[in-house]
mmCIF file with all atom_site columns, C-alpha atoms and ligand atoms in Angstrom:
data_model
loop_
_atom_site.group_PDB
_atom_site.id
_atom_site.type_symbol
_atom_site.label_atom_id
_atom_site.label_alt_id
_atom_site.label_comp_id
_atom_site.label_asym_id
_atom_site.label_entity_id
_atom_site.label_seq_id
_atom_site.pdbx_PDB_ins_code
_atom_site.Cartn_x
_atom_site.Cartn_y
_atom_site.Cartn_z
_atom_site.occupancy
_atom_site.B_iso_or_equiv
_atom_site.pdbx_formal_charge
_atom_site.auth_seq_id
_atom_site.auth_comp_id
_atom_site.auth_asym_id
_atom_site.auth_atom_id
_atom_site.pdbx_PDB_model_num
ATOM   1   C  CA  . UNK A 1 1   ? 231.045 77.843  93.574  1.00 46.00 ? 9   UNK A CA  1
ATOM   2   C  CA  . UNK A 1 2   ? 233.924 78.495  96.103  1.00 47.00 ? 10  UNK A CA  1
ATOM   3   C  CA  . UNK A 1 3   ? 234.363 82.298  96.664  1.00 59.00 ? 11  UNK A CA  1
ATOM   4   C  CA  . UNK A 1 4   ? 231.028 83.235  95.431  1.00 75.00 ? 12  UNK A CA  1
ATOM   5   C  CA  . UNK A 1 5   ? 228.523 85.114  97.676  1.00 90.00 ? 13  UNK A CA  1
ATOM   6   C  CA  . UNK A 1 6   ? 226.230 82.952  99.952  1.00 97.00 ? 14  UNK A CA  1
ATOM   7   C  CA  . UNK A 1 7   ? 222.564 83.480  99.838  1.00 98.00 ? 15  UNK A CA  1
ATOM   8   C  CA  . UNK A 1 8   ? 221.361 86.009  102.545 1.00 98.00 ? 16  UNK A CA  1
ATOM   9   C  CA  . UNK A 1 9   ? 221.311 84.709  106.130 1.00 98.00 ? 17  UNK A CA  1
ATOM   10  C  CA  . UNK A 1 10  ? 223.474 81.536  105.312 1.00 98.00 ? 18  UNK A CA  1
ATOM   11  C  CA  . UNK A 1 11  ? 226.732 80.735  106.913 1.00 98.00 ? 19  UNK A CA  1
ATOM   12  C  CA  . UNK A 1 12  ? 229.297 78.228  105.536 1.00 97.00 ? 20  UNK A CA  1
ATOM   13  C  CA  . UNK A 1 13  ? 229.532 74.815  107.347 1.00 96.00 ? 21  UNK A CA  1
ATOM   14  C  CA  . UNK A 1 14  ? 232.922 72.728  107.055 1.00 94.00 ? 22  UNK A CA  1
ATOM   15  C  CA  . UNK A 1 15  ? 232.614 69.350  105.535 1.00 93.00 ? 23  UNK A CA  1
ATOM   16  C  CA  . UNK A 1 16  ? 229.326 67.714  104.723 1.00 96.00 ? 24  UNK A CA  1
ATOM   17  C  CA  . UNK A 1 17  ? 227.234 67.240  107.752 1.00 96.00 ? 25  UNK A CA  1
ATOM   18  C  CA  . UNK A 1 18  ? 224.311 64.932  107.433 1.00 97.00 ? 26  UNK A CA  1
ATOM   19  C  CA  . UNK A 1 19  ? 220.909 66.303  108.179 1.00 94.00 ? 27  UNK A CA  1
ATOM   20  C  CA  . UNK A 1 20  ? 217.384 64.769  107.795 1.00 97.00 ? 28  UNK A CA  1
ATOM   21  C  CA  . UNK A 1 21  ? 214.359 63.759  109.539 1.00 96.00 ? 29  UNK A CA  1
ATOM   22  C  CA  . UNK A 1 22  ? 214.107 60.011  110.829 1.00 96.00 ? 30  UNK A CA  1
ATOM   23  C  CA  . UNK A 1 23  ? 216.252 57.005  110.350 1.00 97.00 ? 31  UNK A CA  1
ATOM   24  C  CA  . UNK A 1 24  ? 218.360 56.155  107.308 1.00 98.00 ? 32  UNK A CA  1
ATOM   25  C  CA  . UNK A 1 25  ? 216.419 53.686  105.193 1.00 98.00 ? 33  UNK A CA  1
ATOM   26  C  CA  . UNK A 1 26  ? 218.086 50.257  104.488 1.00 97.00 ? 34  UNK A CA  1
ATOM   27  C  CA  . UNK A 1 27  ? 218.607 49.721  100.559 1.00 97.00 ? 35  UNK A CA  1
ATOM   28  C  CA  . UNK A 1 28  ? 217.248 46.397  99.249  1.00 97.00 ? 36  UNK A CA  1
ATOM   29  C  CA  . UNK A 1 29  ? 217.868 46.229  95.501  1.00 98.00 ? 37  UNK A CA  1
ATOM   30  C  CA  . UNK A 1 30  ? 215.125 43.662  94.825  1.00 98.00 ? 38  UNK A CA  1
ATOM   31  C  CA  . UNK A 1 31  ? 212.377 45.816  96.581  1.00 97.00 ? 39  UNK A CA  1
ATOM   32  C  CA  . UNK A 1 32  ? 213.555 49.127  94.867  1.00 98.00 ? 40  UNK A CA  1
ATOM   33  C  CA  . UNK A 1 33  ? 212.168 51.023  92.006  1.00 98.00 ? 41  UNK A CA  1
ATOM   34  C  CA  . UNK A 1 34  ? 211.802 54.486  90.873  1.00 98.00 ? 42  UNK A CA  1
ATOM   35  C  CA  . UNK A 1 35  ? 208.388 55.373  89.690  1.00 98.00 ? 43  UNK A CA  1
ATOM   36  C  CA  . UNK A 1 36  ? 206.971 58.181  87.655  1.00 99.00 ? 44  UNK A CA  1
ATOM   37  C  CA  . UNK A 1 37  ? 203.146 58.347  88.200  1.00 99.00 ? 45  UNK A CA  1
ATOM   38  C  CA  . UNK A 1 38  ? 200.058 60.714  88.576  1.00 98.00 ? 46  UNK A CA  1
ATOM   39  C  CA  . UNK A 1 39  ? 199.220 62.980  85.589  1.00 99.00 ? 47  UNK A CA  1
ATOM   40  C  CA  . UNK A 1 40  ? 201.473 61.310  83.002  1.00 99.00 ? 48  UNK A CA  1
ATOM   41  C  CA  . UNK A 1 41  ? 200.660 62.197  79.308  1.00 98.00 ? 49  UNK A CA  1
ATOM   42  C  CA  . UNK A 1 42  ? 199.307 58.395  78.643  1.00 98.00 ? 50  UNK A CA  1
ATOM   43  C  CA  . UNK A 1 43  ? 197.855 57.867  82.122  1.00 98.00 ? 51  UNK A CA  1
ATOM   44  C  CA  . UNK A 1 44  ? 200.507 54.982  82.667  1.00 98.00 ? 52  UNK A CA  1
ATOM   45  C  CA  . UNK A 1 45  ? 202.831 54.651  85.683  1.00 98.00 ? 53  UNK A CA  1
ATOM   46  C  CA  . UNK A 1 46  ? 206.590 54.177  84.666  1.00 98.00 ? 54  UNK A CA  1
ATOM   47  C  CA  . UNK A 1 47  ? 208.998 52.151  86.719  1.00 98.00 ? 55  UNK A CA  1
ATOM   48  C  CA  . UNK A 1 48  ? 212.726 51.656  86.635  1.00 98.00 ? 56  UNK A CA  1
ATOM   49  C  CA  . UNK A 1 49  ? 214.792 49.100  88.537  1.00 98.00 ? 57  UNK A CA  1
ATOM   50  C  CA  . UNK A 1 50  ? 218.171 49.995  90.179  1.00 98.00 ? 58  UNK A CA  1
ATOM   51  C  CA  . UNK A 1 51  ? 220.171 48.714  87.223  1.00 98.00 ? 59  UNK A CA  1
ATOM   52  C  CA  . UNK A 1 52  ? 217.865 50.557  84.732  1.00 98.00 ? 60  UNK A CA  1
ATOM   53  C  CA  . UNK A 1 53  ? 218.354 53.891  86.523  1.00 98.00 ? 61  UNK A CA  1
ATOM   54  C  CA  . UNK A 1 54  ? 222.043 53.411  86.584  1.00 97.00 ? 62  UNK A CA  1
ATOM   55  C  CA  . UNK A 1 55  ? 222.176 52.838  82.915  1.00 98.00 ? 63  UNK A CA  1
ATOM   56  C  CA  . UNK A 1 56  ? 220.414 56.047  81.975  1.00 98.00 ? 64  UNK A CA  1
ATOM   57  C  CA  . UNK A 1 57  ? 222.428 58.814  80.473  1.00 96.00 ? 65  UNK A CA  1
ATOM   58  C  CA  . UNK A 1 58  ? 224.159 60.966  83.041  1.00 97.00 ? 66  UNK A CA  1
ATOM   59  C  CA  . UNK A 1 59  ? 225.315 64.549  83.765  1.00 98.00 ? 67  UNK A CA  1
ATOM   60  C  CA  . UNK A 1 60  ? 227.512 66.182  86.220  1.00 98.00 ? 68  UNK A CA  1
ATOM   61  C  CA  . UNK A 1 61  ? 226.752 69.473  87.978  1.00 98.00 ? 69  UNK A CA  1
ATOM   62  C  CA  . UNK A 1 62  ? 228.661 71.314  90.683  1.00 98.00 ? 70  UNK A CA  1
ATOM   63  C  CA  . UNK A 1 63  ? 226.664 73.299  93.404  1.00 98.00 ? 71  UNK A CA  1
ATOM   64  C  CA  . UNK A 1 64  ? 226.439 74.526  96.826  1.00 98.00 ? 72  UNK A CA  1
ATOM   65  C  CA  . UNK A 1 65  ? 223.790 73.058  99.178  1.00 98.00 ? 73  UNK A CA  1
ATOM   66  C  CA  . UNK A 1 66  ? 221.778 75.538  101.356 1.00 98.00 ? 74  UNK A CA  1
ATOM   67  C  CA  . UNK A 1 67  ? 219.858 74.185  104.429 1.00 98.00 ? 75  UNK A CA  1
ATOM   68  C  CA  . UNK A 1 68  ? 217.009 76.335  105.363 1.00 98.00 ? 76  UNK A CA  1
ATOM   69  C  CA  . UNK A 1 69  ? 218.248 76.076  108.951 1.00 97.00 ? 77  UNK A CA  1
ATOM   70  C  CA  . UNK A 1 70  ? 221.150 78.459  107.959 1.00 98.00 ? 78  UNK A CA  1
ATOM   71  C  CA  . UNK A 1 71  ? 224.141 76.461  106.990 1.00 98.00 ? 79  UNK A CA  1
ATOM   72  C  CA  . UNK A 1 72  ? 225.560 76.028  103.338 1.00 98.00 ? 80  UNK A CA  1
ATOM   73  C  CA  . UNK A 1 73  ? 228.101 73.446  102.320 1.00 98.00 ? 81  UNK A CA  1
ATOM   74  C  CA  . UNK A 1 74  ? 230.002 74.376  99.333  1.00 97.00 ? 82  UNK A CA  1
ATOM   75  C  CA  . UNK A 1 75  ? 231.317 72.846  95.917  1.00 97.00 ? 83  UNK A CA  1
ATOM   76  C  CA  . UNK A 1 76  ? 229.576 69.464  95.644  1.00 98.00 ? 84  UNK A CA  1
ATOM   77  C  CA  . UNK A 1 77  ? 229.940 67.613  92.393  1.00 98.00 ? 85  UNK A CA  1
ATOM   78  C  CA  . UNK A 1 78  ? 227.010 65.364  91.717  1.00 98.00 ? 86  UNK A CA  1
ATOM   79  C  CA  . UNK A 1 79  ? 226.584 62.942  88.990  1.00 98.00 ? 87  UNK A CA  1
ATOM   80  C  CA  . UNK A 1 80  ? 223.380 61.366  87.993  1.00 98.00 ? 88  UNK A CA  1
ATOM   81  C  CA  . UNK A 1 81  ? 220.192 61.557  85.699  1.00 98.00 ? 89  UNK A CA  1
ATOM   82  C  CA  . UNK A 1 82  ? 218.932 65.066  84.716  1.00 98.00 ? 90  UNK A CA  1
ATOM   83  C  CA  . UNK A 1 83  ? 215.307 65.510  85.630  1.00 98.00 ? 91  UNK A CA  1
ATOM   84  C  CA  . UNK A 1 84  ? 214.603 66.659  82.304  1.00 98.00 ? 92  UNK A CA  1
ATOM   85  C  CA  . UNK A 1 85  ? 215.829 63.535  80.813  1.00 98.00 ? 93  UNK A CA  1
ATOM   86  C  CA  . UNK A 1 86  ? 213.318 61.534  82.980  1.00 98.00 ? 94  UNK A CA  1
ATOM   87  C  CA  . UNK A 1 87  ? 210.543 63.862  81.803  1.00 98.00 ? 95  UNK A CA  1
ATOM   88  C  CA  . UNK A 1 88  ? 211.278 62.819  78.318  1.00 97.00 ? 96  UNK A CA  1
ATOM   89  C  CA  . UNK A 1 89  ? 211.175 59.305  79.049  1.00 98.00 ? 97  UNK A CA  1
ATOM   90  C  CA  . UNK A 1 90  ? 207.811 59.772  81.168  1.00 98.00 ? 98  UNK A CA  1
ATOM   91  C  CA  . UNK A 1 91  ? 206.134 62.946  79.484  1.00 98.00 ? 99  UNK A CA  1
ATOM   92  C  CA  . UNK A 1 92  ? 203.697 64.691  81.833  1.00 98.00 ? 100 UNK A CA  1
ATOM   93  C  CA  . UNK A 1 93  ? 200.089 65.537  80.844  1.00 98.00 ? 101 UNK A CA  1
ATOM   94  C  CA  . UNK A 1 94  ? 199.897 69.081  79.300  1.00 98.00 ? 102 UNK A CA  1
ATOM   95  C  CA  . UNK A 1 95  ? 198.129 70.475  82.429  1.00 98.00 ? 103 UNK A CA  1
ATOM   96  C  CA  . UNK A 1 96  ? 200.785 69.382  84.830  1.00 98.00 ? 104 UNK A CA  1
ATOM   97  C  CA  . UNK A 1 97  ? 202.063 72.276  86.922  1.00 98.00 ? 105 UNK A CA  1
ATOM   98  C  CA  . UNK A 1 98  ? 203.838 70.851  89.697  1.00 99.00 ? 106 UNK A CA  1
ATOM   99  C  CA  . UNK A 1 99  ? 205.524 67.541  90.871  1.00 99.00 ? 107 UNK A CA  1
ATOM   100 C  CA  . UNK A 1 100 ? 205.700 65.814  94.369  1.00 99.00 ? 108 UNK A CA  1
ATOM   101 C  CA  . UNK A 1 101 ? 209.231 64.172  94.750  1.00 99.00 ? 109 UNK A CA  1
ATOM   102 C  CA  . UNK A 1 102 ? 208.767 61.012  97.067  1.00 99.00 ? 110 UNK A CA  1
ATOM   103 C  CA  . UNK A 1 103 ? 211.341 59.344  99.093  1.00 98.00 ? 111 UNK A CA  1
ATOM   104 C  CA  . UNK A 1 104 ? 211.494 56.335  101.570 1.00 98.00 ? 112 UNK A CA  1
ATOM   105 C  CA  . UNK A 1 105 ? 209.061 56.619  104.654 1.00 97.00 ? 113 UNK A CA  1
ATOM   106 C  CA  . UNK A 1 106 ? 206.905 59.080  102.775 1.00 97.00 ? 114 UNK A CA  1
ATOM   107 C  CA  . UNK A 1 107 ? 209.139 62.079  102.849 1.00 98.00 ? 115 UNK A CA  1
ATOM   108 C  CA  . UNK A 1 108 ? 208.033 64.311  100.169 1.00 98.00 ? 116 UNK A CA  1
ATOM   109 C  CA  . UNK A 1 109 ? 208.722 67.784  98.444  1.00 99.00 ? 117 UNK A CA  1
ATOM   110 C  CA  . UNK A 1 110 ? 206.656 69.722  96.068  1.00 99.00 ? 118 UNK A CA  1
ATOM   111 C  CA  . UNK A 1 111 ? 208.175 71.473  93.237  1.00 99.00 ? 119 UNK A CA  1
ATOM   112 C  CA  . UNK A 1 112 ? 207.002 73.711  90.547  1.00 98.00 ? 120 UNK A CA  1
ATOM   113 C  CA  . UNK A 1 113 ? 207.283 71.939  87.122  1.00 98.00 ? 121 UNK A CA  1
ATOM   114 C  CA  . UNK A 1 114 ? 209.784 74.667  86.072  1.00 98.00 ? 122 UNK A CA  1
ATOM   115 C  CA  . UNK A 1 115 ? 212.017 74.008  89.048  1.00 98.00 ? 123 UNK A CA  1
ATOM   116 C  CA  . UNK A 1 116 ? 211.847 70.178  88.395  1.00 98.00 ? 124 UNK A CA  1
ATOM   117 C  CA  . UNK A 1 117 ? 212.700 70.605  84.641  1.00 97.00 ? 125 UNK A CA  1
ATOM   118 C  CA  . UNK A 1 118 ? 215.335 73.313  85.414  1.00 98.00 ? 126 UNK A CA  1
ATOM   119 C  CA  . UNK A 1 119 ? 218.445 72.236  83.423  1.00 96.00 ? 127 UNK A CA  1
ATOM   120 C  CA  . UNK A 1 120 ? 220.543 71.732  86.664  1.00 98.00 ? 128 UNK A CA  1
ATOM   121 C  CA  . UNK A 1 121 ? 218.111 69.584  88.536  1.00 98.00 ? 129 UNK A CA  1
ATOM   122 C  CA  . UNK A 1 122 ? 219.564 66.198  88.803  1.00 98.00 ? 130 UNK A CA  1
ATOM   123 C  CA  . UNK A 1 123 ? 218.737 62.699  90.189  1.00 98.00 ? 131 UNK A CA  1
ATOM   124 C  CA  . UNK A 1 124 ? 222.183 62.111  91.690  1.00 98.00 ? 132 UNK A CA  1
ATOM   125 C  CA  . UNK A 1 125 ? 223.718 58.742  92.084  1.00 98.00 ? 133 UNK A CA  1
ATOM   126 C  CA  . UNK A 1 126 ? 227.420 59.872  92.678  1.00 98.00 ? 134 UNK A CA  1
ATOM   127 C  CA  . UNK A 1 127 ? 229.113 62.725  94.761  1.00 98.00 ? 135 UNK A CA  1
ATOM   128 C  CA  . UNK A 1 128 ? 232.640 63.738  94.046  1.00 98.00 ? 136 UNK A CA  1
ATOM   129 C  CA  . UNK A 1 129 ? 233.080 60.665  91.894  1.00 98.00 ? 137 UNK A CA  1
ATOM   130 C  CA  . UNK A 1 130 ? 231.963 58.120  94.329  1.00 98.00 ? 138 UNK A CA  1
ATOM   131 C  CA  . UNK A 1 131 ? 228.462 56.452  94.945  1.00 98.00 ? 139 UNK A CA  1
ATOM   132 C  CA  . UNK A 1 132 ? 226.313 58.381  97.377  1.00 98.00 ? 140 UNK A CA  1
ATOM   133 C  CA  . UNK A 1 133 ? 226.954 57.280  100.953 1.00 98.00 ? 141 UNK A CA  1
ATOM   134 C  CA  . UNK A 1 134 ? 223.599 55.965  102.569 1.00 98.00 ? 142 UNK A CA  1
ATOM   135 C  CA  . UNK A 1 135 ? 223.378 58.914  104.792 1.00 98.00 ? 143 UNK A CA  1
ATOM   136 C  CA  . UNK A 1 136 ? 223.557 61.266  101.900 1.00 98.00 ? 144 UNK A CA  1
ATOM   137 C  CA  . UNK A 1 137 ? 220.890 59.406  99.888  1.00 98.00 ? 145 UNK A CA  1
ATOM   138 C  CA  . UNK A 1 138 ? 221.965 56.251  98.231  1.00 98.00 ? 146 UNK A CA  1
ATOM   139 C  CA  . UNK A 1 139 ? 220.993 55.099  95.821  1.00 98.00 ? 147 UNK A CA  1
ATOM   140 C  CA  . UNK A 1 140 ? 219.247 58.182  94.427  1.00 98.00 ? 148 UNK A CA  1
ATOM   141 C  CA  . UNK A 1 141 ? 218.665 61.620  95.674  1.00 98.00 ? 149 UNK A CA  1
ATOM   142 C  CA  . UNK A 1 142 ? 217.165 64.656  94.060  1.00 99.00 ? 150 UNK A CA  1
ATOM   143 C  CA  . UNK A 1 143 ? 219.263 67.876  93.786  1.00 99.00 ? 151 UNK A CA  1
ATOM   144 C  CA  . UNK A 1 144 ? 217.625 71.087  93.057  1.00 99.00 ? 152 UNK A CA  1
ATOM   145 C  CA  . UNK A 1 145 ? 220.595 73.418  93.060  1.00 98.00 ? 153 UNK A CA  1
ATOM   146 C  CA  . UNK A 1 146 ? 218.633 76.794  93.068  1.00 98.00 ? 154 UNK A CA  1
ATOM   147 C  CA  . UNK A 1 147 ? 216.320 75.841  96.098  1.00 98.00 ? 155 UNK A CA  1
ATOM   148 C  CA  . UNK A 1 148 ? 216.801 75.218  99.826  1.00 98.00 ? 156 UNK A CA  1
ATOM   149 C  CA  . UNK A 1 149 ? 217.902 71.570  100.585 1.00 98.00 ? 157 UNK A CA  1
ATOM   150 C  CA  . UNK A 1 150 ? 214.442 70.285  101.822 1.00 98.00 ? 158 UNK A CA  1
ATOM   151 C  CA  . UNK A 1 151 ? 213.394 70.232  98.148  1.00 98.00 ? 159 UNK A CA  1
ATOM   152 C  CA  . UNK A 1 152 ? 216.014 67.590  97.458  1.00 98.00 ? 160 UNK A CA  1
ATOM   153 C  CA  . UNK A 1 153 ? 214.664 64.311  98.865  1.00 98.00 ? 161 UNK A CA  1
ATOM   154 C  CA  . UNK A 1 154 ? 217.360 61.698  99.731  1.00 98.00 ? 162 UNK A CA  1
ATOM   155 C  CA  . UNK A 1 155 ? 216.308 58.130  99.094  1.00 98.00 ? 163 UNK A CA  1
ATOM   156 C  CA  . UNK A 1 156 ? 214.141 59.193  96.220  1.00 99.00 ? 164 UNK A CA  1
ATOM   157 C  CA  . UNK A 1 157 ? 211.671 56.721  95.042  1.00 98.00 ? 165 UNK A CA  1
ATOM   158 C  CA  . UNK A 1 158 ? 209.069 58.456  92.880  1.00 98.00 ? 166 UNK A CA  1
ATOM   159 C  CA  . UNK A 1 159 ? 208.090 61.661  90.906  1.00 99.00 ? 167 UNK A CA  1
ATOM   160 C  CA  . UNK A 1 160 ? 204.317 62.293  91.036  1.00 99.00 ? 168 UNK A CA  1
ATOM   161 C  CA  . UNK A 1 161 ? 202.883 64.666  88.269  1.00 99.00 ? 169 UNK A CA  1
ATOM   162 C  CA  . UNK A 1 162 ? 200.160 67.059  89.720  1.00 99.00 ? 170 UNK A CA  1
ATOM   163 C  CA  . UNK A 1 163 ? 197.824 69.377  87.948  1.00 98.00 ? 171 UNK A CA  1
ATOM   164 C  CA  . UNK A 1 164 ? 197.830 71.691  91.083  1.00 98.00 ? 172 UNK A CA  1
ATOM   165 C  CA  . UNK A 1 165 ? 200.047 72.405  93.948  1.00 98.00 ? 173 UNK A CA  1
ATOM   166 C  CA  . UNK A 1 166 ? 200.076 70.275  97.168  1.00 98.00 ? 174 UNK A CA  1
ATOM   167 C  CA  . UNK A 1 167 ? 202.471 70.742  100.189 1.00 98.00 ? 175 UNK A CA  1
ATOM   168 C  CA  . UNK A 1 168 ? 205.113 68.340  100.892 1.00 98.00 ? 176 UNK A CA  1
ATOM   169 C  CA  . UNK A 1 169 ? 206.564 67.160  104.218 1.00 98.00 ? 177 UNK A CA  1
ATOM   170 C  CA  . UNK A 1 170 ? 208.256 70.367  105.409 1.00 98.00 ? 178 UNK A CA  1
ATOM   171 C  CA  . UNK A 1 171 ? 206.069 72.576  103.454 1.00 98.00 ? 179 UNK A CA  1
ATOM   172 C  CA  . UNK A 1 172 ? 203.149 71.248  105.700 1.00 98.00 ? 180 UNK A CA  1
ATOM   173 C  CA  . UNK A 1 173 ? 205.284 72.062  108.699 1.00 98.00 ? 181 UNK A CA  1
ATOM   174 C  CA  . UNK A 1 174 ? 205.817 75.615  108.252 1.00 98.00 ? 182 UNK A CA  1
ATOM   175 C  CA  . UNK A 1 175 ? 208.485 75.726  105.455 1.00 98.00 ? 183 UNK A CA  1
ATOM   176 C  CA  . UNK A 1 176 ? 207.960 77.913  102.341 1.00 98.00 ? 184 UNK A CA  1
ATOM   177 C  CA  . UNK A 1 177 ? 206.356 76.158  99.292  1.00 98.00 ? 185 UNK A CA  1
ATOM   178 C  CA  . UNK A 1 178 ? 208.814 77.593  96.840  1.00 98.00 ? 186 UNK A CA  1
ATOM   179 C  CA  . UNK A 1 179 ? 212.178 77.884  98.892  1.00 98.00 ? 187 UNK A CA  1
ATOM   180 C  CA  . UNK A 1 180 ? 214.367 80.121  96.754  1.00 98.00 ? 188 UNK A CA  1
ATOM   181 C  CA  . UNK A 1 181 ? 217.429 80.769  99.052  1.00 98.00 ? 189 UNK A CA  1
ATOM   182 C  CA  . UNK A 1 182 ? 218.280 84.059  97.276  1.00 98.00 ? 190 UNK A CA  1
ATOM   183 C  CA  . UNK A 1 183 ? 215.004 85.477  98.070  1.00 98.00 ? 191 UNK A CA  1
ATOM   184 C  CA  . UNK A 1 184 ? 215.381 83.894  101.519 1.00 98.00 ? 192 UNK A CA  1
ATOM   185 C  CA  . UNK A 1 185 ? 211.941 81.971  101.328 1.00 98.00 ? 193 UNK A CA  1
ATOM   186 C  CA  . UNK A 1 186 ? 212.304 79.828  104.408 1.00 98.00 ? 194 UNK A CA  1
ATOM   187 C  CA  . UNK A 1 187 ? 208.994 79.963  106.085 1.00 98.00 ? 195 UNK A CA  1
ATOM   188 C  CA  . UNK A 1 188 ? 205.496 79.577  104.837 1.00 97.00 ? 196 UNK A CA  1
ATOM   189 C  CA  . UNK A 1 189 ? 204.273 82.789  106.618 1.00 97.00 ? 197 UNK A CA  1
ATOM   190 C  CA  . UNK A 1 190 ? 206.432 84.592  104.067 1.00 97.00 ? 198 UNK A CA  1
ATOM   191 C  CA  . UNK A 1 191 ? 204.211 83.402  101.308 1.00 97.00 ? 199 UNK A CA  1
ATOM   192 C  CA  . UNK A 1 192 ? 201.640 86.021  102.191 1.00 90.00 ? 200 UNK A CA  1
ATOM   193 C  CA  . UNK A 1 193 ? 204.166 88.937  102.154 1.00 80.00 ? 201 UNK A CA  1
ATOM   194 C  CA  . UNK A 1 194 ? 203.919 91.560  99.320  1.00 70.00 ? 202 UNK A CA  1
ATOM   195 C  CA  . UNK A 1 195 ? 206.904 93.117  98.000  1.00 67.00 ? 203 UNK A CA  1
ATOM   196 C  CA  . UNK A 1 196 ? 207.461 96.185  100.257 1.00 66.00 ? 204 UNK A CA  1
ATOM   197 C  CA  . UNK A 1 197 ? 207.330 99.470  98.259  1.00 69.00 ? 205 UNK A CA  1
ATOM   198 C  CA  . UNK A 1 198 ? 207.384 103.070 99.329  1.00 72.00 ? 206 UNK A CA  1
ATOM   199 C  CA  . UNK A 1 199 ? 203.641 103.054 99.581  1.00 66.00 ? 207 UNK A CA  1
ATOM   200 C  CA  . UNK A 1 200 ? 203.340 99.509  101.205 1.00 54.00 ? 208 UNK A CA  1
HETATM 201 N  N1  . MTE B 2 .   ? 214.265 61.688  102.691 1.00 53.40 ? 304 MTE B N1  1
HETATM 202 C  C1  . MTE B 2 .   ? 214.722 62.975  102.961 1.00 53.40 ? 304 MTE B C1  1
HETATM 203 N  N2  . MTE B 2 .   ? 215.421 63.741  102.319 1.00 53.40 ? 304 MTE B N2  1
HETATM 204 C  C2  . MTE B 2 .   ? 215.993 64.910  102.739 1.00 53.40 ? 304 MTE B C2  1
HETATM 205 C  C3  . MTE B 2 .   ? 215.579 65.415  104.117 1.00 53.40 ? 304 MTE B C3  1
HETATM 206 C  C4  . MTE B 2 .   ? 214.837 64.403  104.972 1.00 53.40 ? 304 MTE B C4  1
HETATM 207 O  O1  . MTE B 2 .   ? 214.461 64.666  106.049 1.00 53.40 ? 304 MTE B O1  1
HETATM 208 N  N3  . MTE B 2 .   ? 214.438 63.230  104.407 1.00 53.40 ? 304 MTE B N3  1
HETATM 209 N  N4  . MTE B 2 .   ? 216.018 66.461  104.610 1.00 53.40 ? 304 MTE B N4  1
HETATM 210 C  C5  . MTE B 2 .   ? 216.315 67.471  103.472 1.00 53.40 ? 304 MTE B C5  1
HETATM 211 C  C6  . MTE B 2 .   ? 217.120 68.658  104.116 1.00 53.40 ? 304 MTE B C6  1
HETATM 212 S  S1  . MTE B 2 .   ? 216.272 69.710  105.053 1.00 53.40 ? 304 MTE B S1  1
HETATM 213 C  C7  . MTE B 2 .   ? 218.307 68.857  103.710 1.00 53.40 ? 304 MTE B C7  1
HETATM 214 S  S2  . MTE B 2 .   ? 219.097 70.355  104.291 1.00 53.40 ? 304 MTE B S2  1
HETATM 215 C  C8  . MTE B 2 .   ? 219.292 67.986  103.007 1.00 53.40 ? 304 MTE B C8  1
HETATM 216 C  C9  . MTE B 2 .   ? 220.507 67.507  103.679 1.00 53.40 ? 304 MTE B C9  1
HETATM 217 O  O2  . MTE B 2 .   ? 221.295 66.714  103.077 1.00 53.40 ? 304 MTE B O2  1
HETATM 218 P  P1  . MTE B 2 .   ? 222.539 66.245  103.509 1.00 53.40 ? 304 MTE B P1  1
HETATM 219 O  O3  . MTE B 2 .   ? 222.219 65.433  104.758 1.00 53.40 ? 304 MTE B O3  1
HETATM 220 O  O4  . MTE B 2 .   ? 223.121 65.442  102.415 1.00 53.40 ? 304 MTE B O4  1
HETATM 221 O  O5  . MTE B 2 .   ? 223.441 67.319  103.931 1.00 53.40 ? 304 MTE B O5  1
HETATM 222 O  O6  . MTE B 2 .   ? 218.364 66.748  102.682 1.00 53.40 ? 304 MTE B O6  1
HETATM 223 C  C10 . MTE B 2 .   ? 217.180 66.932  102.361 1.00 53.40 ? 304 MTE B C10 1
HETATM 224 N  N5  . MTE B 2 .   ? 216.432 65.710  102.014 1.00 53.40 ? 304 MTE B N5  1
HETATM 225 MO MO1 . MO  B 3 .   ? 217.645 71.421  105.468 1.00 53.40 ? 305 MO  B MO1 1
#
């Protein structure tokens, strides 16, 4: 990752600053679960305890993180459960098109199903070989390497399968519903823009 180009309009930040809306939630293992709900193939809701999530097969990815406010931090190694593996354990109904990723305190981010199932999308438990710190999302954090950071809820608690799109927390507050940093999709007003050709 290091040495590669940054997405347009991004500048590199040193270290790994913490940024999120609201307070850092306290983790209580006995009250914690990860749930998959909404339009599952069978109609049932799936639930995993902290120990069960930690026992799921893991994978490692290395990625930069791009905040839509313009800073990029580079070379993060995340270990955790691939989103595609979770989908195999909790299959979606055939007409599911999007997911909502839910975190503590009602933070949410909508994703196209294809972004969620992308082979590098991960529910991370570890960063650079250590458990995530609470500020960075312990015990579980979604990482969607090819999208802006707001698509990756820290303190992840649930995945809702949806049969049509709905906007999440930042998407309702003026941020882009897709959030591809390479296309610089920061703001919701850009969703109406047509590609500019010679006759535009
Ligand atoms: N629960 C929650 N997750 C969140 C946010 C938030 O406000 N709440 N902010 C997002 C945004 S905008 C960014 S850029 C990254 C920042 O992650 P970091 O603090 O680990 O750098 O977290 C994302 N995940
Ligand atoms: Mo961000």
